[in-house]
CSV table of C-alpha atoms and ligand atoms in Angstrom, one decimal:
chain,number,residue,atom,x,y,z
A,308,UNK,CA,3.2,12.6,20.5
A,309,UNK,CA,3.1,13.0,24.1
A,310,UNK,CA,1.6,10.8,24.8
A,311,UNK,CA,3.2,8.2,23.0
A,312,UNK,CA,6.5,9.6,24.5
A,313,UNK,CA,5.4,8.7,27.9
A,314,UNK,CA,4.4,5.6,26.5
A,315,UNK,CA,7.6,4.6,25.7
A,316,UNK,CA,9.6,6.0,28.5
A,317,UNK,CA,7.0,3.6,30.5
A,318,UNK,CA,8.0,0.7,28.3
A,319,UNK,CA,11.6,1.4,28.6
A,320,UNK,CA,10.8,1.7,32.7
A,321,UNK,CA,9.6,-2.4,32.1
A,322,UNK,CA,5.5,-1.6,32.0
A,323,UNK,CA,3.9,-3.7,29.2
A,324,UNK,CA,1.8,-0.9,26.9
A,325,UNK,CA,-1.0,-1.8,24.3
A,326,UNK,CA,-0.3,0.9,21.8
A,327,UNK,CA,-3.9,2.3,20.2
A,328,UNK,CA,-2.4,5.6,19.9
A,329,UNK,CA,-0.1,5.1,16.9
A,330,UNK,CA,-0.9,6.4,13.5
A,331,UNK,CA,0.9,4.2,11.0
A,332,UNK,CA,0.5,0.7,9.8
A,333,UNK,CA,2.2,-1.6,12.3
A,334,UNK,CA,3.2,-3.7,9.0
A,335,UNK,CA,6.4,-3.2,7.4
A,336,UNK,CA,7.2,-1.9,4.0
A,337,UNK,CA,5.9,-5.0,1.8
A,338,UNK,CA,9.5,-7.0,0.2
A,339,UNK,CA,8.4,-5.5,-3.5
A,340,UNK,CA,9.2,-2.2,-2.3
A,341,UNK,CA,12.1,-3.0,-0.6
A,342,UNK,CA,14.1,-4.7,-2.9
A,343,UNK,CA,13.7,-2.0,-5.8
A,344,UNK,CA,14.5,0.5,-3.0
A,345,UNK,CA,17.6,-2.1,-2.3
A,346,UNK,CA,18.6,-2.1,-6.1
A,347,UNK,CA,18.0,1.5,-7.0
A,348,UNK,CA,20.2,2.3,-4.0
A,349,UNK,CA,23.0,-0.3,-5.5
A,350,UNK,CA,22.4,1.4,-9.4
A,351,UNK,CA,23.1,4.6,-7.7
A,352,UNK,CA,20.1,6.2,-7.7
A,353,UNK,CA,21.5,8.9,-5.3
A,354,UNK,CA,21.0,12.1,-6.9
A,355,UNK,CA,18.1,14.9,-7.1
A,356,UNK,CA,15.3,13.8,-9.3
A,357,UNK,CA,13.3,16.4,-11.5
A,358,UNK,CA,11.1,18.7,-8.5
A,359,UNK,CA,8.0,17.0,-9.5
A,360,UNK,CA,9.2,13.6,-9.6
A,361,UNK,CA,10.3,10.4,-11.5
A,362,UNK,CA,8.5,10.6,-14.5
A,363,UNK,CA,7.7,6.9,-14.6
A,364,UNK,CA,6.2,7.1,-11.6
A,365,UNK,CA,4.0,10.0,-12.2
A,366,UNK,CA,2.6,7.5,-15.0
A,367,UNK,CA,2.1,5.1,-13.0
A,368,UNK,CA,0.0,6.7,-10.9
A,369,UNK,CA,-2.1,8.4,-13.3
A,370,UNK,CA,-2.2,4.5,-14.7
A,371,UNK,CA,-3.5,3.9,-11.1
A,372,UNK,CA,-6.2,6.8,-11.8
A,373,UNK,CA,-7.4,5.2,-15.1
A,374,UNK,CA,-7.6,1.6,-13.8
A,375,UNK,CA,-9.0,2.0,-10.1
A,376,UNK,CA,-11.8,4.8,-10.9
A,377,UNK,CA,-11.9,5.4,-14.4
A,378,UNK,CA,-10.3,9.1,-14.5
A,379,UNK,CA,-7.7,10.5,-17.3
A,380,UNK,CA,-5.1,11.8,-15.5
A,381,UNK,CA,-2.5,13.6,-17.0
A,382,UNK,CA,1.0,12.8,-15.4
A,383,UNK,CA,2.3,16.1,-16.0
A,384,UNK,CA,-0.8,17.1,-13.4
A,385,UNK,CA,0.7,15.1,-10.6
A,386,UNK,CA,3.5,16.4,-8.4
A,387,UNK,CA,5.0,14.0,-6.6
A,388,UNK,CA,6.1,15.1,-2.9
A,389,UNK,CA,7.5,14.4,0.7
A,390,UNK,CA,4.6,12.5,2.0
A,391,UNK,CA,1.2,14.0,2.2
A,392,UNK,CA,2.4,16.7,4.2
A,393,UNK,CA,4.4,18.1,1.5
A,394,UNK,CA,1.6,17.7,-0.8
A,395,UNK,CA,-0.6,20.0,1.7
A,396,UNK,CA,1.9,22.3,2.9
A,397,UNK,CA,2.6,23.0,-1.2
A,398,UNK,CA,-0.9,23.9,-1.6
A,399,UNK,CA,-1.3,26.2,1.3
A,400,UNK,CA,1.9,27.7,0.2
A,401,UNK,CA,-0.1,28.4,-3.5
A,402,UNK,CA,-3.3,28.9,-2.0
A,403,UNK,CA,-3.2,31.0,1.6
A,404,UNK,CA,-1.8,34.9,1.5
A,405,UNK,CA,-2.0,36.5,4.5
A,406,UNK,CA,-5.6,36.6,6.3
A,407,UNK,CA,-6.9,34.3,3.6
A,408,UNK,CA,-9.3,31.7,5.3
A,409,UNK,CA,-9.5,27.4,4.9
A,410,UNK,CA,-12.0,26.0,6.1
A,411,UNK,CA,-11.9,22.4,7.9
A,412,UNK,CA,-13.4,20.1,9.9
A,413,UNK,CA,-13.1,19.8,13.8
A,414,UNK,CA,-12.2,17.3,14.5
A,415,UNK,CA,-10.0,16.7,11.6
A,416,UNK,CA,-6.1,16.2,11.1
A,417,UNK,CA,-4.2,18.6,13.2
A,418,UNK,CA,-1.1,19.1,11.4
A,419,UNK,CA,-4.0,21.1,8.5
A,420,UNK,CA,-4.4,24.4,10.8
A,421,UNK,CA,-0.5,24.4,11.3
A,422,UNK,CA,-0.2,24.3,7.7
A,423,UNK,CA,-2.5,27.2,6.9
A,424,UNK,CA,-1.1,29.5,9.9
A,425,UNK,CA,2.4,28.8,8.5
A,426,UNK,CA,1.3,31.4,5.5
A,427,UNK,CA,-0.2,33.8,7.8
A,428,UNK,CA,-3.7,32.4,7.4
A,429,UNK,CA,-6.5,31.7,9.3
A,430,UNK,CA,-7.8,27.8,9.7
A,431,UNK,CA,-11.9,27.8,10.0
A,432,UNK,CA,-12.5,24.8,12.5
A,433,UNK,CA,-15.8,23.7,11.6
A,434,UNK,CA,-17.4,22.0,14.1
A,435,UNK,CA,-19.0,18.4,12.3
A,436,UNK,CA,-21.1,15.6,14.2
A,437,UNK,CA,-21.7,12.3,13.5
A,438,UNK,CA,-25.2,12.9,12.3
A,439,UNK,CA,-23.2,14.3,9.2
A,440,UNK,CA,-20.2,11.2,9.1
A,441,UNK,CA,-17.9,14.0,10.7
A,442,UNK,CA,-17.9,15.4,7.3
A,443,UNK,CA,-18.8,19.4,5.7
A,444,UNK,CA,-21.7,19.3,4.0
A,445,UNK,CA,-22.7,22.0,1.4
A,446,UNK,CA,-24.8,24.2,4.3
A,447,UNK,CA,-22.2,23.7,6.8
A,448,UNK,CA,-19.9,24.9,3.9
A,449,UNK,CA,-22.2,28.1,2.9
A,450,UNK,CA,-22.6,28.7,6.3
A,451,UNK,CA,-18.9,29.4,7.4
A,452,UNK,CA,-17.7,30.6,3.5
A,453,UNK,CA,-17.1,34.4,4.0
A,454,UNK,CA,-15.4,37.1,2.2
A,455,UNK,CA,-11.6,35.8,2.6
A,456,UNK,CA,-12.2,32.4,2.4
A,457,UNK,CA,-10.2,30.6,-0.5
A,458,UNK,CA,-10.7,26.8,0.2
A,459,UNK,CA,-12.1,23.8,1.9
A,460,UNK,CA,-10.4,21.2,2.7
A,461,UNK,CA,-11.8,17.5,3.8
A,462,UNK,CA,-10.8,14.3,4.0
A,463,UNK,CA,-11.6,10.9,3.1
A,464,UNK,CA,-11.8,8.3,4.8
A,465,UNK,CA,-11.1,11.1,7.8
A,466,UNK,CA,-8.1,11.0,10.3
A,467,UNK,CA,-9.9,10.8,13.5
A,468,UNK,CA,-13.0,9.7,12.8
A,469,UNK,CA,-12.7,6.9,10.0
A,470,UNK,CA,-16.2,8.6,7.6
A,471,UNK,CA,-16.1,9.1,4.4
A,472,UNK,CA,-17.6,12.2,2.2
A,473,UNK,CA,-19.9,10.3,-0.1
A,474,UNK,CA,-19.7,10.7,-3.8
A,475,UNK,CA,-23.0,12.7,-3.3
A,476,UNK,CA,-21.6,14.9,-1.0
A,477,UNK,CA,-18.3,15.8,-2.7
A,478,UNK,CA,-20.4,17.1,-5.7
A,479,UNK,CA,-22.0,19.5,-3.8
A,480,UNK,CA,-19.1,20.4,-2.0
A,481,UNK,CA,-17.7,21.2,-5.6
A,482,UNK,CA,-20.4,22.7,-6.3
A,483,UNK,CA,-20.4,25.4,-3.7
A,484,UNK,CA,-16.8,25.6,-4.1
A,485,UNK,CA,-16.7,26.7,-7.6
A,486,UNK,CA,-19.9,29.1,-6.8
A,487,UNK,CA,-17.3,31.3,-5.1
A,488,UNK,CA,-14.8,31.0,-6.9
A,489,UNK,CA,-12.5,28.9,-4.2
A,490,UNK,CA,-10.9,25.4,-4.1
A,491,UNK,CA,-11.8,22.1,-2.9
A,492,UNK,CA,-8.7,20.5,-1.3
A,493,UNK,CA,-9.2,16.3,-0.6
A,494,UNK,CA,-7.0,14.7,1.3
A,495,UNK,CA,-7.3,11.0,-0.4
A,496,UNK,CA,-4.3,9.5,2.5
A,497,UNK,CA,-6.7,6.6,3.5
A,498,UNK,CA,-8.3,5.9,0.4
A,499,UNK,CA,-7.7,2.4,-0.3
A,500,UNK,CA,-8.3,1.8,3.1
A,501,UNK,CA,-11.6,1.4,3.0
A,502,UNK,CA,-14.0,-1.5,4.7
A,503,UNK,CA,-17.4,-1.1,2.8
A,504,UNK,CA,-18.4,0.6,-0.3
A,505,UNK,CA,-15.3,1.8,-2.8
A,506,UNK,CA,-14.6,5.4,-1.5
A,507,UNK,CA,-14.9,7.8,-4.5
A,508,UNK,CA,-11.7,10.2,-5.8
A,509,UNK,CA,-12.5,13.7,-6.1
A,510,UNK,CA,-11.2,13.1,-9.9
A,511,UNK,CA,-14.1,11.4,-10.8
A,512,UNK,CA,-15.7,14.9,-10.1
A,513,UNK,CA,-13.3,17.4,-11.8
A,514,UNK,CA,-10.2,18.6,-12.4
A,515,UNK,CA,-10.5,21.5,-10.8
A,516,UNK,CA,-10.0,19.9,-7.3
A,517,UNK,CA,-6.8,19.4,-5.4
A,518,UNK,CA,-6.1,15.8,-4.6
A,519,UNK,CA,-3.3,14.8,-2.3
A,520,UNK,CA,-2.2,11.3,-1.3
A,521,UNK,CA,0.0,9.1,0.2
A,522,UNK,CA,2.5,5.9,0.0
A,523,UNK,CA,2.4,6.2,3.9
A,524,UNK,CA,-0.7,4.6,4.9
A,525,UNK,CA,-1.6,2.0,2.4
A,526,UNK,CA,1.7,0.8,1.0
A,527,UNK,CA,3.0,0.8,4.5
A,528,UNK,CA,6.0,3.8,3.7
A,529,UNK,CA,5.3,6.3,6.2
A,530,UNK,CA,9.6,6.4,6.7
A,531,UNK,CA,10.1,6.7,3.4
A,532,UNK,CA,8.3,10.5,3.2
A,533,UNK,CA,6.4,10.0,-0.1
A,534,UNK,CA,3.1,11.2,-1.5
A,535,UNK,CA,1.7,13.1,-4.4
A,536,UNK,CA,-0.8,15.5,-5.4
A,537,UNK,CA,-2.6,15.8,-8.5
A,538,UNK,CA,-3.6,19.5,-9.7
A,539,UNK,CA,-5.6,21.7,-11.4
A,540,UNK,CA,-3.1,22.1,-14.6
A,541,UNK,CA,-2.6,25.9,-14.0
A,542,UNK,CA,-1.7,25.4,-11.0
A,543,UNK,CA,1.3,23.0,-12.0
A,544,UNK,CA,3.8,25.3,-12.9
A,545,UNK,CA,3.5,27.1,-9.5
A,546,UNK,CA,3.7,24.3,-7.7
A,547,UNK,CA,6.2,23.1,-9.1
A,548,UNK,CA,8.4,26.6,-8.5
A,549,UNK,CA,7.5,26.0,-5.0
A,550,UNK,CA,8.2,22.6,-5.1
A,551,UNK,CA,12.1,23.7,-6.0
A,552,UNK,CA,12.4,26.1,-3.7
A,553,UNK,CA,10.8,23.8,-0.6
A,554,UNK,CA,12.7,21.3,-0.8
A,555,UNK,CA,13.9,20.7,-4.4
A,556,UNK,CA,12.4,17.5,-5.0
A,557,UNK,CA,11.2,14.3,-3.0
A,558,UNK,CA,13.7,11.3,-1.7
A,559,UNK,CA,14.8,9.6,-4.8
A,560,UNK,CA,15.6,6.3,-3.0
A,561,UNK,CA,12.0,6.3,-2.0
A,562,UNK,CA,10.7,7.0,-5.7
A,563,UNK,CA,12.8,4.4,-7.2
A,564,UNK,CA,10.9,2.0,-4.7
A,565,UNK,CA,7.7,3.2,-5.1
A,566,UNK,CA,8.1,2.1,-8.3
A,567,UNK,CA,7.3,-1.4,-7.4
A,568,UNK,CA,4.5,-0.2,-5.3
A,569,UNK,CA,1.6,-0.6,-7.8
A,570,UNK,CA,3.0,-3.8,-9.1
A,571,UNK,CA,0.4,-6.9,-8.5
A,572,UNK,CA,2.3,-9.0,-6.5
A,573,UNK,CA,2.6,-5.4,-4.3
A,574,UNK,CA,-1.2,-5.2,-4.1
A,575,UNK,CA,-1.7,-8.6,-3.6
A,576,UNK,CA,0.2,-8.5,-0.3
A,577,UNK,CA,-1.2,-4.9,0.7
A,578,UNK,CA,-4.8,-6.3,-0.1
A,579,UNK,CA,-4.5,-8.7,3.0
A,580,UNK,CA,-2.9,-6.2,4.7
A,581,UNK,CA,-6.3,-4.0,4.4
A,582,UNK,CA,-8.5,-7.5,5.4
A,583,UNK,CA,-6.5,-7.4,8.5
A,584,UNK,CA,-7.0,-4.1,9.3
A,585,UNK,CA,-10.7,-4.5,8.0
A,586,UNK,CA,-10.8,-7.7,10.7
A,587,UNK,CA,-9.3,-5.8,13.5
A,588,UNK,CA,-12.0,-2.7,13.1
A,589,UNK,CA,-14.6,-5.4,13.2
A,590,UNK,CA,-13.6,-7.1,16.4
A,591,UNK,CA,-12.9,-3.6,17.9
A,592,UNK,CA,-16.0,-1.5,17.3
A,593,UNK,CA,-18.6,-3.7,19.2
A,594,UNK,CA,-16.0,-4.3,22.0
A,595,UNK,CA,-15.5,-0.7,22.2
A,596,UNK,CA,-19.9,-0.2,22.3
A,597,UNK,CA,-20.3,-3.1,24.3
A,598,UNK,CA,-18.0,-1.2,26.9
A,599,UNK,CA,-19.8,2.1,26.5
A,600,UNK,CA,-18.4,3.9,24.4
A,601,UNK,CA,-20.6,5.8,21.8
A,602,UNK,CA,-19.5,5.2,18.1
A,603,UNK,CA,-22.6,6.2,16.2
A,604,UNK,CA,-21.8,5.0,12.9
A,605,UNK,CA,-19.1,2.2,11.7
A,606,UNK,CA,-16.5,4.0,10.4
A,607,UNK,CA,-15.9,3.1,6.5
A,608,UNK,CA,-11.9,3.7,6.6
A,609,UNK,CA,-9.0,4.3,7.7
A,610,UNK,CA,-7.7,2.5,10.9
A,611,UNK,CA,-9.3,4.7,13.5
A,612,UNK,CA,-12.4,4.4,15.7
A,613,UNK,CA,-13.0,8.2,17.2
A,614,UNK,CA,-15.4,7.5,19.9
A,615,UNK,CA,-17.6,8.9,22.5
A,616,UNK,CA,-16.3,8.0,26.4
A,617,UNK,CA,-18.6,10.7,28.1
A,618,UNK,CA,-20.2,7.7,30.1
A,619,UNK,CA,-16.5,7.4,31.9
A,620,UNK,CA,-15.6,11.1,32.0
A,621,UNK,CA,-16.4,14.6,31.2
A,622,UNK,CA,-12.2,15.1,30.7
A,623,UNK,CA,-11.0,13.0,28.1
A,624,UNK,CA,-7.1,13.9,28.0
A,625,UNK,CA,-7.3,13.0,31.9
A,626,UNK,CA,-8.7,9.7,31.0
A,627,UNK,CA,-6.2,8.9,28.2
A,628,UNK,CA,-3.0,9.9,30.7
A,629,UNK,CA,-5.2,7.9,33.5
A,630,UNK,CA,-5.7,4.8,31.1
A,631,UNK,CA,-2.1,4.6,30.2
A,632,UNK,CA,-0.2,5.0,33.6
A,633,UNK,CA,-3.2,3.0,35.4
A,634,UNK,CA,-4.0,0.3,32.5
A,635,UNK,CA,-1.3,0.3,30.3
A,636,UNK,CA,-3.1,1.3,27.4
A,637,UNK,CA,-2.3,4.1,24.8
A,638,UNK,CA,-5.5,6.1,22.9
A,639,UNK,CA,-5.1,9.9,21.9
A,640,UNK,CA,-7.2,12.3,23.5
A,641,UNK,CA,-10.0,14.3,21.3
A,642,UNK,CA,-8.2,17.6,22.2
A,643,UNK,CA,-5.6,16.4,19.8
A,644,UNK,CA,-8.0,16.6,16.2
A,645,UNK,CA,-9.3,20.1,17.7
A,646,UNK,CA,-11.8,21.7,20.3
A,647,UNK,CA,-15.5,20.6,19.2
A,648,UNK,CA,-16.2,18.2,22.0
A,649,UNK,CA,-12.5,17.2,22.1
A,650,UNK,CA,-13.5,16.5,26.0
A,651,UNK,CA,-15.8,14.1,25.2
A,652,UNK,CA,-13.6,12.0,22.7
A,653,UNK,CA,-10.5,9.8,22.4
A,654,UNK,CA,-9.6,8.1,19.0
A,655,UNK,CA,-8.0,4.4,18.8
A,656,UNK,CA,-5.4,3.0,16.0
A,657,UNK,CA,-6.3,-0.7,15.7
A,658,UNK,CA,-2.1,-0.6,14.2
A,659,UNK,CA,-1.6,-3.3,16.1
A,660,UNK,CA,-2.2,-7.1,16.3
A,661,UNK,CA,-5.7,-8.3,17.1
A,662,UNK,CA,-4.2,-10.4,20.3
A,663,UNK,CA,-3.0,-7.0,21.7
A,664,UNK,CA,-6.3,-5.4,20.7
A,665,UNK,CA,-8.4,-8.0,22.8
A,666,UNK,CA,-5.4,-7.3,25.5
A,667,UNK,CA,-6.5,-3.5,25.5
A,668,UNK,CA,-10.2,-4.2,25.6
A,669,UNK,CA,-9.6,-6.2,28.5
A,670,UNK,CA,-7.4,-3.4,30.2
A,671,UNK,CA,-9.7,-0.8,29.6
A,672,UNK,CA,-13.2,-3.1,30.8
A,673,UNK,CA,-11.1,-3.5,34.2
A,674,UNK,CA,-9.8,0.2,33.5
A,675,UNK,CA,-13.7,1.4,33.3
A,676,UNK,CA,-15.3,-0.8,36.1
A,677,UNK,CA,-13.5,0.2,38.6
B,966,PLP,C1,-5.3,12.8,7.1
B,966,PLP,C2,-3.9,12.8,7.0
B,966,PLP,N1,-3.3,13.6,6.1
B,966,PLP,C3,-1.9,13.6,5.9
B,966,PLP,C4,-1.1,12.9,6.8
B,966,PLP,C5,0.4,13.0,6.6
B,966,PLP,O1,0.9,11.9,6.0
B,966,PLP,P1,2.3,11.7,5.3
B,966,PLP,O2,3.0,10.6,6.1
B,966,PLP,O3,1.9,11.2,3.9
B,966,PLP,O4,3.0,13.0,5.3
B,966,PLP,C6,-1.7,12.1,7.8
B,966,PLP,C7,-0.8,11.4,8.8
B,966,PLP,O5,-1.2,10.9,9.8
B,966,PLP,C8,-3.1,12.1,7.9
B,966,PLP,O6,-3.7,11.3,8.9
């Protein structure tokens, strides 16, 4: 946030920036969503809506479950919330008491370890290579689990690194899960932004598990704060007490829009949207190698490329806040997504245009030869 700060101020100051940094779609909301967001606004769609959300568009979403992967649903098991973030900070709120422990992957989202301190509990950054897609594994799992540990939480497609957990993998990550007694959490944000094989939902494995998502990323509507989380059905009734108390109930404009989201002229336009970003990863990842920078595997998802730039330095926040005031170009330093190694990494958005891509990857070649 910083960083993009200071890339701003130098925009405002007249420098030309290639933004790598940012982590939303550069796309607007697609003109589906708009316009129902346009008439529910003009029907007066202006007050509170139940804490759990429009009815119709819980259904629809659990119609998105059925016809995507195959999964039952039940609406009533969806809570719809204010973004992602509401979805995760709902669950820690159930989940965490005081010293309770989550594990989660370093490097991972940051915002998770704020979210688990907020209930006076204690985040369990575990450190994951990319031998292991930047993923916990069932060892890795067993290996940190101890006495106050109540969940593990992963993500996939990841935010930095792009991996998946493979359907494989999440099993056994149940698996271990339920052997003491805790909870698998999945963040499921980047889902449908995926580049290879179809990412699996934890659904297809239980219903045990704790599934949140996201309109942000995929349908473009990271302004409008929505998401949702589906739940184990006990847990429903709790949530939903928090959920009242929290915040009372997610932006009804931004329901009454999302109602159009699923609609197929909707995925028709967000379906190019994801060849686009599936084009821009491809031009991106062997520019980035062919510079020197390590990306051991091709990242499945997402819009992120978390890479290795020991060849250029040992201090990788130095070399983002170099890059941008020297080169004009704005990545986010490892340090940001946690401490494993963060010196040795910096992740790029490709949310922006391929022509400004090739403009960064020309910045940075100049940038490295120096
Ligand atoms: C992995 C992950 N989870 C959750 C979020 C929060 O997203 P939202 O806009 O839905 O609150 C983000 C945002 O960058 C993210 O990368």
């Amino acid at each position: 946030m910083a960083l993009l700060a200071r890339a701003r101020q130098l925009e405002a100051e007249g420098r030309s920036i290639v933004h790598m940094e940012i982590g939303e779609p550069d796309f607007v909301t697609p003109a589906p969503i708009i316009e129902a967001g346009i008439q529910a606004l003009q029907m007066g769609r202006t007050h509170y809506t139940p804490a759990a959300g429009l009815p119709a568009l819980r259904e629809i979403i659990a119609g998105d479950y059925r016809q995507r992967f195959g999964v039952d649903v039940a609406p009533a098991r969806i809570l719809v919330t204010p973004g992602a973030s509401g979805a995760l900070q709902l669950i820690t709120a159930l989940l965490v008491d005081p010293g309770s422990r989550v594990l989660m992957t370093d490097p991972g989202y940051p915002c998770n370890r704020n979210f688990v301190y907020l209930y006076d509990g204690e985040p369990v950054a575990v450190p994951v290579d990319a031998e292991h897609a930047y993923q916990l594994d069932s060892a890795t799992l067993r290996a940190h689990w101890s006495g106050n540990t109540v969940a593990a939480l992963i993500a996939s497609p990841s935010n930095p690194t792009g991996t998946l957990v493979s359907r494989a993998r999440m099993a056994e990550l149940l698996e271990a899960v339920r052997e003491r007694d805790g909870h698998l959490i999945v963040d499921e944000i980047y889902q449908n932004l995926s580049y290879g094989e179809k990412p699996c939902s934890a659904l297809e494995l239980g219903d045990d598990v704790f599934v949140v998502n996201s309109f942000s990323k995929y349908f473009g509507m990271t302004g409008w704060r929505l998401g949702w989380l589906v739940a184990p059905e006990a847990c429903v009734a709790p949530l939903e007490i928090l959920a009242q108390n929290l915040y009372l109930a997610a932006p009804t404009l931004a329901q009454y829009a999302a109602l159009a989201a699923f609609e197929p002229r909707t995925l028709a336009i967000l379906e190019q949207r994801r060849e686009q970003f599936q084009a821009r990863r491809d031009y991106l990842l062997p520019a980035l190698r062919s510079l020197g920078f390590v990306i051991p595997q091709a990242p499945e998802g997402a819009f992120y490329l978390y890479a290795d730039c020991s060849r250029f330095t040992a201090d990788s926040f130095a070399f983002c806040n170099e890059l941008l005031e020297t080169a004009g170009v704005a990545i986010t330093p490892g340090i940001d997504f946690g401490s494993y190694a963060a010196e040795r990494h910096v992740r790029f958005a490709y949310t922006t245009s391929l022509e400004q891509l090739q403009l960064g990857v020309e910045r940075i070649a100049h940038f490295v030869d120096r």
